[in-house]
Coordinates of C-alpha atoms in Angstrom, one line a residue:
X29 CA -13.3 18.1 -1.3
X30 CA -12.4 21.8 -1.0
X31 CA -8.9 22.7 -2.3
X32 CA -6.7 25.5 -1.0
X33 CA -3.1 26.5 -1.8
X34 CA -1.4 24.0 0.5
X35 CA -4.2 22.0 2.0
X36 CA -7.5 20.3 1.1
X37 CA -10.5 19.7 3.3
X38 CA -12.3 16.4 2.9
X39 CA -15.9 16.4 4.2
X40 CA -17.9 13.2 4.6
X41 CA -21.5 12.9 3.4
X42 CA -23.5 13.0 6.7
X43 CA -26.2 10.7 5.4
X44 CA -23.8 8.1 3.9
X45 CA -20.7 7.9 6.2
X46 CA -22.1 7.4 9.7
X47 CA -20.0 5.9 12.5
X48 CA -21.7 2.7 13.7
X49 CA -21.9 0.5 16.8
X50 CA -18.4 -0.7 17.6
X51 CA -16.7 2.7 17.1
X52 CA -14.2 3.1 19.9
X53 CA -15.6 6.4 21.0
X54 CA -19.3 5.5 21.7
X55 CA -20.2 9.2 21.9
X56 CA -19.6 9.6 18.2
X57 CA -21.8 6.7 17.1
X58 CA -24.5 7.8 14.7
X59 CA -22.5 10.9 13.6
X60 CA -20.5 11.6 10.5
X61 CA -16.7 11.4 10.9
X62 CA -15.0 14.8 11.4
X63 CA -13.6 16.7 8.4
X64 CA -10.1 15.8 7.3
X65 CA -7.6 18.6 6.7
X66 CA -4.9 17.2 4.5
X67 CA -1.9 19.5 4.3
X68 CA 1.3 19.2 2.3
X69 CA 4.3 17.9 4.2
X70 CA 6.7 20.7 4.9
X71 CA 4.1 23.5 4.8
X72 CA 2.4 25.3 7.7
X73 CA -0.2 23.2 9.4
X74 CA -3.6 24.9 9.1
X75 CA -5.6 26.1 12.1
X76 CA -9.2 26.9 12.6
X77 CA -8.4 30.4 11.4
X78 CA -7.9 29.0 7.9
X79 CA -10.7 28.9 5.4
X80 CA -13.1 25.9 5.7
X81 CA -11.3 24.4 8.7
X82 CA -13.7 23.4 11.5
X83 CA -12.9 23.2 15.2
X84 CA -13.2 19.4 15.4
X85 CA -11.3 18.6 12.1
X86 CA -8.5 16.1 12.0
X87 CA -5.2 17.2 10.6
X88 CA -3.1 14.8 8.5
X89 CA 0.3 15.6 6.8
X90 CA 0.4 14.2 3.3
X91 CA 1.6 12.1 1.7
X92 CA 1.8 9.8 4.7
X93 CA 4.8 7.5 4.8
X94 CA 3.4 5.0 7.3
X95 CA -0.2 3.7 7.1
X96 CA -2.0 0.8 8.7
X97 CA -4.6 -1.3 7.0
X98 CA -6.8 -3.4 9.3
X99 CA -9.2 -4.5 6.5
X100 CA -8.9 -6.0 3.1
X101 CA -11.1 -3.6 1.2
X102 CA -8.3 -1.0 0.8
X103 CA -5.7 -3.5 -0.4
X104 CA -6.5 -3.4 -4.1
X105 CA -7.0 0.4 -4.0
X106 CA -3.4 0.7 -2.7
X107 CA -2.2 -1.7 -5.5
X108 CA -3.9 0.2 -8.3
X109 CA -2.6 3.6 -7.0
X110 CA 0.9 2.1 -6.6
X111 CA 1.2 3.3 -3.0
X112 CA 1.9 0.0 -1.2
X113 CA 5.3 1.4 -0.2
X114 CA 3.4 3.5 2.4
X115 CA 2.0 0.4 4.2
X116 CA 3.6 0.1 7.6
X117 CA 1.2 -2.4 9.2
X118 CA -1.4 -4.6 7.6
X119 CA -3.7 -7.5 8.6
X120 CA -2.9 -10.2 6.1
X121 CA -5.2 -12.8 7.8
X122 CA -7.7 -12.8 4.9
X123 CA -5.5 -11.3 2.1
X124 CA -6.1 -12.9 -1.3
X125 CA -3.9 -10.7 -3.6
X126 CA -0.8 -12.7 -4.5
X127 CA 1.5 -9.6 -4.5
X128 CA 0.1 -8.6 -1.1
X129 CA 0.9 -12.0 0.2
X130 CA 4.4 -11.7 -1.2
X131 CA 4.8 -8.3 0.5
X132 CA 4.4 -10.1 3.8
X133 CA 7.3 -12.4 2.9
X134 CA 9.4 -9.5 1.7
X135 CA 8.7 -7.4 4.8
X136 CA 8.8 -9.5 8.0
X137 CA 6.7 -8.0 10.8
X138 CA 4.4 -6.0 8.5
X139 CA 1.5 -8.4 9.4
X140 CA -0.4 -8.3 12.7
X141 CA -4.1 -8.9 13.6
X142 CA -6.1 -6.1 15.1
X143 CA -6.7 -6.5 18.8
X144 CA -3.3 -8.2 19.4
X145 CA -0.5 -6.6 21.3
X146 CA 1.6 -6.7 18.1
X147 CA -1.0 -4.6 16.3
X148 CA -1.4 -2.1 19.2
X149 CA 2.4 -1.6 19.4
X150 CA 3.1 -1.2 15.7
X151 CA 0.0 1.0 15.1
X152 CA 1.5 3.7 17.3
X153 CA 4.1 4.5 14.6
X154 CA 1.4 4.7 11.8
X155 CA 0.5 8.2 10.6
X156 CA -2.9 7.1 9.2
X157 CA -5.1 4.1 10.0
X158 CA -7.7 3.4 7.3
X159 CA -10.5 1.9 9.3
X160 CA -14.2 1.3 8.5
X161 CA -17.5 2.7 9.9
X162 CA -17.4 0.2 12.8
X163 CA -13.8 1.2 13.8
X164 CA -12.1 -2.1 13.0
X165 CA -8.5 -1.8 14.1
X166 CA -8.9 1.9 14.8
X167 CA -6.5 3.7 17.1
X168 CA -9.2 6.0 18.6
X169 CA -7.0 9.0 17.7
X170 CA -7.1 11.7 15.1
X171 CA -5.1 9.4 12.9
X172 CA -8.1 7.3 12.1
X173 CA -9.6 7.7 8.6
X174 CA -13.0 6.1 7.8
X175 CA -13.0 4.2 4.5
X176 CA -16.7 3.3 4.2
X177 CA -17.0 1.9 0.7
X178 CA -18.7 -1.2 2.1
X179 CA -21.8 0.8 3.1
X180 CA -22.0 2.8 -0.1
X181 CA -24.9 1.8 -2.3
X182 CA -24.2 1.6 -6.0
X183 CA -21.3 -0.3 -7.5
X184 CA -19.6 2.8 -9.1
X185 CA -20.1 4.7 -5.8
X186 CA -18.0 2.0 -4.1
X187 CA -15.3 2.3 -6.9
X188 CA -15.2 6.0 -6.3
X189 CA -13.6 5.5 -2.9
X190 CA -10.4 4.8 -4.8
X191 CA -10.3 8.6 -5.5
X192 CA -10.8 9.1 -1.8
X193 CA -7.5 7.3 -1.0
X194 CA -5.8 9.1 -3.9
X195 CA -6.4 12.4 -2.1
X196 CA -3.9 11.3 0.6
X197 CA -1.1 10.7 -1.9
X198 CA -1.8 13.6 -4.3
X199 CA -2.8 11.1 -6.9
X200 CA -6.1 12.6 -7.8
X201 CA -5.3 12.5 -11.6
X202 CA -4.3 8.9 -11.5
X203 CA -7.3 8.0 -9.3
X204 CA -9.7 9.7 -11.7
X205 CA -8.1 8.0 -14.7
X206 CA -8.5 4.6 -13.2
X207 CA -12.1 5.3 -12.1
X208 CA -12.9 6.5 -15.6
X209 CA -11.6 3.3 -17.2
X210 CA -13.6 1.2 -14.8
X211 CA -16.8 3.3 -15.1
X212 CA -16.5 3.3 -18.9
X213 CA -16.4 -0.5 -19.0
X214 CA -19.3 -0.9 -16.5
X215 CA -21.4 1.5 -18.7
X216 CA -20.3 -0.3 -21.9
X217 CA -21.3 -3.7 -20.4
X218 CA -24.7 -2.2 -19.3
X219 CA -25.3 -0.9 -22.9
X220 CA -24.4 -4.4 -24.3
X221 CA -26.8 -6.1 -21.9
X222 CA -29.5 -3.6 -23.1
X223 CA -28.7 -4.6 -26.7
X224 CA -29.0 -8.3 -25.9
X225 CA -32.2 -7.7 -24.0
X226 CA -33.7 -5.8 -27.0
X227 CA -32.8 -8.7 -29.3
X228 CA -34.2 -11.3 -27.0
X229 CA -37.7 -12.6 -27.1
X230 CA -37.5 -14.0 -23.5
X231 CA -38.8 -12.3 -20.4
X232 CA -36.3 -10.4 -18.2
X233 CA -34.8 -13.1 -16.0
X234 CA -35.1 -12.8 -12.3
X235 CA -32.1 -13.2 -10.0
X236 CA -32.3 -14.2 -6.3
X237 CA -29.3 -13.5 -4.0
X238 CA -29.9 -15.9 -1.0
X239 CA -28.4 -17.3 2.1
X240 CA -29.1 -19.8 4.8
X241 CA -28.1 -19.0 8.4
X242 CA -28.2 -22.0 10.7
X243 CA -26.6 -23.0 13.9
X244 CA -27.4 -25.6 16.6
X245 CA -24.2 -25.3 18.7
X246 CA -24.5 -26.1 22.4
X247 CA -24.1 -22.4 23.2
X248 CA -27.5 -21.9 21.6
X249 CA -29.3 -23.8 24.3
X250 CA -29.6 -20.9 26.6
X251 CA -30.6 -18.2 24.1
X252 CA -33.5 -17.4 21.8
X253 CA -33.5 -18.3 18.2
X254 CA -31.9 -15.5 16.1
X255 CA -29.3 -14.7 18.7
X256 CA -25.6 -14.7 17.8
X257 CA -23.3 -16.7 20.0
X258 CA -19.6 -17.3 20.1
X259 CA -18.8 -21.0 19.9
X260 CA -16.0 -22.8 21.8
X261 CA -13.8 -22.5 18.7
X262 CA -14.1 -18.7 18.8
X263 CA -16.3 -18.4 15.8
X264 CA -19.8 -16.8 15.8
X265 CA -23.0 -18.3 14.6
X266 CA -26.7 -17.4 14.6
X267 CA -28.9 -19.8 16.5
X268 CA -31.8 -21.4 14.7
X269 CA -32.4 -21.7 11.0
X270 CA -33.2 -18.7 8.7
X271 CA -33.6 -18.2 5.0
X272 CA -32.8 -14.9 3.4
X273 CA -33.3 -13.1 0.1
X274 CA -31.2 -9.9 -0.3
X275 CA -31.9 -6.9 -2.6
X276 CA -29.3 -4.3 -1.6
X277 CA -28.5 -1.6 -4.0
X278 CA -25.2 -3.0 -5.2
X279 CA -26.8 -6.4 -5.9
X280 CA -29.6 -4.5 -7.7
X281 CA -27.0 -2.6 -9.8
X282 CA -25.1 -5.8 -10.7
X283 CA -28.3 -7.6 -11.6
X284 CA -30.0 -4.9 -13.7
X285 CA -26.7 -3.8 -15.4
X286 CA -26.3 -7.4 -16.5
X287 CA -29.8 -7.5 -18.0
X288 CA -31.7 -9.2 -15.2
X289 CA -34.0 -8.1 -12.4
X290 CA -34.1 -8.8 -8.7
X291 CA -36.6 -11.4 -7.6
X292 CA -39.7 -9.5 -6.4
X293 CA -40.2 -9.6 -2.7
X294 CA -43.7 -9.7 -1.1
X295 CA -45.3 -6.4 -0.2
X296 CA -46.3 -7.9 3.1
X297 CA -44.5 -10.5 5.2
X298 CA -45.9 -13.9 5.5
X299 CA -46.2 -15.7 8.9
X300 CA -42.8 -16.4 10.4
X301 CA -41.2 -14.1 7.9
X302 CA -40.0 -10.5 8.1
X303 CA -39.3 -7.8 5.5
X304 CA -36.7 -5.3 6.5
X305 CA -36.7 -2.2 4.3
X306 CA -34.0 0.5 4.3
X307 CA -34.5 4.2 3.6
X308 CA -33.0 3.7 0.2
X309 CA -35.6 1.1 -0.8
X310 CA -33.4 -1.9 -0.5
X311 CA -34.1 -4.6 2.1
X312 CA -34.0 -8.3 3.1
X313 CA -36.7 -10.9 3.2
X314 CA -36.2 -13.5 5.9
X315 CA -38.2 -16.6 6.9
X316 CA -37.6 -19.0 9.7
X317 CA -37.6 -22.8 9.2
X318 CA -41.3 -22.8 10.2
X319 CA -42.2 -21.3 6.9
X320 CA -39.6 -22.7 4.6
X321 CA -42.3 -23.8 2.2
X322 CA -43.4 -20.2 1.6
X323 CA -39.8 -19.2 1.1
X324 CA -39.2 -22.0 -1.4
X325 CA -42.3 -21.1 -3.3
X326 CA -41.1 -17.6 -3.6
X327 CA -37.6 -18.7 -4.6
X328 CA -39.1 -21.0 -7.2
X329 CA -39.8 -18.0 -9.4
X330 CA -36.1 -17.1 -9.8
X331 CA -34.4 -17.9 -13.1
X332 CA -30.9 -17.7 -11.5
X333 CA -29.9 -18.2 -7.8
X334 CA -26.7 -16.9 -6.2
X335 CA -26.1 -18.7 -2.9
X336 CA -24.2 -16.6 -0.4
X337 CA -24.4 -19.0 2.5
X338 CA -21.4 -18.5 4.8
X339 CA -18.9 -21.3 5.1
X340 CA -16.0 -20.9 7.5
X341 CA -12.8 -20.0 5.6
X342 CA -14.6 -20.5 2.3
X343 CA -14.6 -24.3 2.6
X344 CA -16.0 -26.8 0.2
X345 CA -19.6 -26.2 -0.9
X346 CA -21.3 -28.3 -3.5
X347 CA -24.7 -28.6 -5.2
X348 CA -25.6 -31.2 -2.5
X349 CA -24.9 -28.6 0.2
X350 CA -27.2 -26.1 -1.5
X351 CA -30.0 -28.8 -1.8
X352 CA -29.6 -29.8 1.9
X353 CA -29.3 -26.3 3.3
X354 CA -32.4 -25.1 1.6
X355 CA -34.5 -28.2 2.4
X356 CA -34.7 -29.4 -1.2
X357 CA -33.8 -33.0 -0.5
X358 CA -37.3 -34.0 0.7
X359 CA -39.9 -35.8 -1.3
X360 CA -42.3 -32.9 -1.1
X361 CA -39.8 -30.2 -2.0
X362 CA -41.1 -27.7 -4.6
X363 CA -39.4 -27.3 -7.9
X364 CA -37.2 -24.4 -8.6
X365 CA -36.8 -22.9 -12.1
X366 CA -33.1 -22.1 -11.4
X367 CA -32.4 -25.7 -10.2
X368 CA -34.1 -27.2 -13.2
X369 CA -32.2 -24.9 -15.5
X370 CA -28.9 -25.6 -13.8
X371 CA -28.5 -22.0 -12.8
X372 CA -27.3 -22.0 -9.2
X373 CA -24.0 -20.2 -8.4
X374 CA -21.7 -19.4 -5.5
X375 CA -19.5 -16.3 -5.1
X376 CA -16.4 -18.1 -3.8
X377 CA -14.6 -18.6 -7.1
X378 CA -11.5 -16.6 -6.1
X379 CA -10.0 -17.4 -2.7
X380 CA -6.5 -17.5 -1.2
X381 CA -4.6 -20.5 0.0
X382 CA -4.9 -21.2 3.7
X383 CA -2.6 -19.6 6.1
X384 CA -0.9 -21.6 8.9
X385 CA -3.9 -20.9 11.2
X386 CA -6.3 -22.1 8.5
X387 CA -7.7 -18.6 7.6
X388 CA -8.6 -18.1 3.9
X389 CA -9.2 -14.8 2.2
X390 CA -11.6 -14.0 -0.7
X391 CA -11.3 -11.6 -3.6
X392 CA -15.0 -10.9 -3.2
X393 CA -14.3 -8.4 -0.4
X394 CA -10.9 -7.3 -1.7
X395 CA -10.8 -6.8 -5.5
X396 CA -14.4 -7.1 -6.5
X397 CA -15.7 -3.8 -5.0
X398 CA -13.0 -1.9 -6.7
X399 CA -13.3 -3.6 -10.1
X400 CA -17.0 -4.7 -10.3
X401 CA -16.9 -4.9 -14.1
X402 CA -15.4 -8.4 -13.8
X403 CA -18.4 -9.7 -11.8
X404 CA -20.8 -7.8 -14.0
X405 CA -19.3 -9.6 -17.0
X406 CA -19.7 -13.0 -15.3
X407 CA -23.3 -12.2 -14.5
X408 CA -24.0 -11.3 -18.1
X409 CA -22.5 -14.7 -19.2
X410 CA -24.7 -16.5 -16.6
X411 CA -27.8 -14.7 -18.0
X412 CA -27.0 -14.5 -21.7
X413 CA -24.8 -17.6 -22.2
X414 CA -22.9 -17.8 -25.5
X415 CA -24.6 -14.7 -26.8
X416 CA -22.3 -12.6 -24.6
X417 CA -18.6 -12.9 -25.3
X418 CA -16.9 -10.9 -22.6
X419 CA -13.1 -10.6 -22.4
X420 CA -12.7 -11.2 -18.7
X421 CA -11.9 -14.6 -17.2
X422 CA -14.3 -16.3 -14.8
X423 CA -13.3 -15.1 -11.3
X424 CA -16.0 -14.8 -8.6
X425 CA -19.0 -16.8 -9.7
X426 CA -18.7 -20.6 -9.3
X427 CA -21.3 -22.7 -11.1
X428 CA -22.5 -25.5 -8.9
X429 CA -23.5 -27.6 -11.9
X430 CA -20.0 -27.6 -13.3
X431 CA -17.0 -29.5 -11.9
X432 CA -15.3 -26.2 -11.1
X433 CA -12.0 -26.7 -9.2
X434 CA -10.8 -23.6 -7.5
X435 CA -7.2 -22.6 -7.9
X436 CA -6.3 -20.8 -4.6
X437 CA -4.3 -17.6 -5.0
X438 CA -0.8 -17.8 -3.5
X439 CA 2.1 -15.5 -3.1
X440 CA 3.9 -17.5 -5.9
X441 CA 1.2 -16.2 -8.3
X442 CA 2.7 -12.7 -8.1
X443 CA 4.9 -12.0 -11.2
X444 CA 7.6 -10.7 -8.9
X445 CA 8.0 -14.0 -7.0
X446 CA 11.1 -16.1 -7.5
X447 CA 11.2 -19.8 -6.6
X448 CA 14.7 -19.5 -5.4
X449 CA 13.8 -16.8 -2.9
X450 CA 15.2 -13.8 -4.8
X451 CA 11.9 -12.0 -5.1
X452 CA 11.8 -8.6 -6.7
X453 CA 10.5 -7.0 -3.5
X454 CA 11.2 -3.4 -4.4
X455 CA 9.1 -3.8 -7.6
X456 CA 6.0 -4.7 -5.7
X457 CA 5.4 -1.1 -5.0
X458 CA 5.7 0.0 -8.7
X459 CA 3.9 -3.0 -10.2
X460 CA 1.1 -1.9 -12.4
X461 CA -2.0 -4.0 -11.7
X462 CA -4.4 -4.6 -14.5
X463 CA -7.6 -2.4 -14.9
X464 CA -9.7 -5.1 -16.5
X465 CA -11.7 -4.3 -19.6
X466 CA -14.5 -6.9 -20.0
X467 CA -16.5 -5.4 -22.8
X468 CA -16.6 -7.7 -25.9
X469 CA -14.0 -6.8 -28.5
X470 CA -15.4 -4.7 -31.5
X471 CA -16.4 -6.8 -34.5
X472 CA -13.4 -5.8 -36.6
X473 CA -11.0 -6.7 -33.7
X474 CA -12.8 -9.9 -32.9
X475 CA -12.7 -11.0 -36.6
X476 CA -9.0 -10.3 -36.8
X477 CA -9.4 -8.0 -39.8
X478 CA -6.0 -6.6 -41.0
X479 CA -6.4 -3.0 -42.3
X480 CA -3.3 -3.4 -44.6
X481 CA -4.7 -6.6 -46.2
X482 CA -8.1 -5.0 -46.5
X483 CA -6.6 -1.9 -48.1
X484 CA -4.5 -3.8 -50.6
X485 CA -7.6 -5.9 -51.5
X486 CA -9.4 -2.7 -52.3
X487 CA -6.5 -1.6 -54.6
X488 CA -5.4 1.4 -52.5
X489 CA -1.7 0.7 -52.9
X490 CA 1.0 0.2 -50.2
X491 CA 1.8 3.9 -49.6
X492 CA -1.8 4.9 -49.1
X493 CA -2.4 1.8 -46.9
X494 CA 0.5 2.7 -44.7
X495 CA -0.8 6.3 -44.3
X496 CA -4.2 4.9 -43.3
X497 CA -2.6 2.6 -40.8
X498 CA -0.7 5.6 -39.3
X499 CA -3.9 7.6 -39.0
X500 CA -5.8 4.7 -37.5
X501 CA -3.1 4.0 -35.0
X502 CA -3.1 7.6 -33.9
X503 CA -6.9 7.7 -33.5
X504 CA -6.8 4.5 -31.4
X505 CA -4.1 6.0 -29.3
X506 CA -6.0 9.2 -28.7
X507 CA -9.2 7.3 -27.9
X508 CA -7.6 5.1 -25.4
X509 CA -5.3 7.6 -23.8
X510 CA -6.9 9.0 -20.6
X511 CA -7.3 12.8 -20.3
X512 CA -4.3 14.6 -18.8
X513 CA -6.0 16.6 -16.1
X514 CA -9.4 15.3 -15.2
X515 CA -11.3 17.0 -12.4
X516 CA -11.7 14.6 -9.4
X517 CA -15.3 13.6 -8.9
X518 CA -17.0 13.8 -5.4
X519 CA -15.9 11.2 -2.9
X520 CA -19.6 10.2 -2.6
X521 CA -23.1 11.0 -3.7
X522 CA -24.0 14.6 -3.0
X523 CA -20.4 15.8 -2.5
X524 CA -18.7 18.7 -4.3
X525 CA -15.3 19.6 -5.6
X526 CA -14.2 23.2 -5.1
X527 CA -10.9 24.8 -6.3
X528 CA -8.1 23.4 -8.3
X529 CA -7.2 19.7 -8.2
X530 CA -3.6 18.6 -7.8
X531 CA -1.8 18.3 -11.1
X532 CA 0.7 15.8 -12.3
X533 CA 3.4 18.4 -11.7
X534 CA 2.3 18.9 -8.1
X535 CA 2.2 15.1 -7.7
X536 CA 5.8 14.8 -8.6
X537 CA 7.0 17.8 -6.6

């Protein structure tokens, strides 16, 4: 980001944010999105004669009053920044946030699905459309803004896209404060897992992120195995039966930060198996049903398994489904360490209630990428058990060996909901959503020690004890209060910040 007096130039990382197949202008596929020139409303619109403004740049007046959101990954970002008032159009089909669901009830007509005539018509009035690298719901105009957190590697790199959105609303200070809180908790949890690892005599546990892709629909009869087809009900499936182990960078971060390691993949693919390796070192190991035994022998070395097998609308999925999908119900099925230890999980613990058309959303794609510390805390509990005492509630991971009944998120779960219909709709935009802090409480806090009682016990006297309490309270306040004017970090790896960031005063002007 390059700052100037009345505008700022946002430049995408050309190696990270690349437009992909599906982008409405096919000539731009494989290229980085054009620079964004964000200029203050009411000031002179920059031209190419201005410093750092390229000929193909897109110009956007900020802060925008009407934005469209075709995907769920931006939802929680808008909530944390308290800028939901700017939402003009949104696809609620897979929304899981209770307050976002209530927003639909408070604002009739705000929901439309991309590709429908309602979306195309309403989108014309939007000043900005936050799309993704594939162009989902894009307008194919200079109003399109690429939000590509889903293709960023590390977990904190994905969180950092919160600061990208903050640029459009002059909320860089707020965005940096929220990011710093999340990053501090992620790093504190990582340090705690290192402490637990140092105190443990066990080997580093291995974690396997797996999925089964299988489809035998009639539409598969005319295509080769591995092809994707659209079924009569409109849903897509991959013909054949495939077994996958993932080791993407964000899965690696979550696993290693929690004190585990990814299950090692073979250096060379076995027969009927393929190893796809990306330039960043991550990849996927995939085997067909013809070599399921090899896949299961490999999976047998995992201490913990996270099953990501897709189920339409996040429907019911039990331990029996895991056993059946991975061919473990046969008499000759090999033993799995994770199965014997009762350490098999799903990632569908937080879902929405079904809409009228049956669609169900998940927080995995909505809130988890923005606040990954919650999932990291859950993984630490799965790995370390009772030795880890995190402060965040179980949210995403569902233990298949427990009778875990999901409680779907509904609009009535939003604190601003009223059973009589008198919802506090205006307050939705100002509601301060929680930035979760999952790190275990300090020993003194966990034990409930009272400084006043302790001081009296030591014979310090009431006046001196009260003075100590005042000093202690001020120190805690100073330690928890975020810095007033932090410098915004780059929007992605390899970026740079030049110039003066927007201040609180500028934000209110």
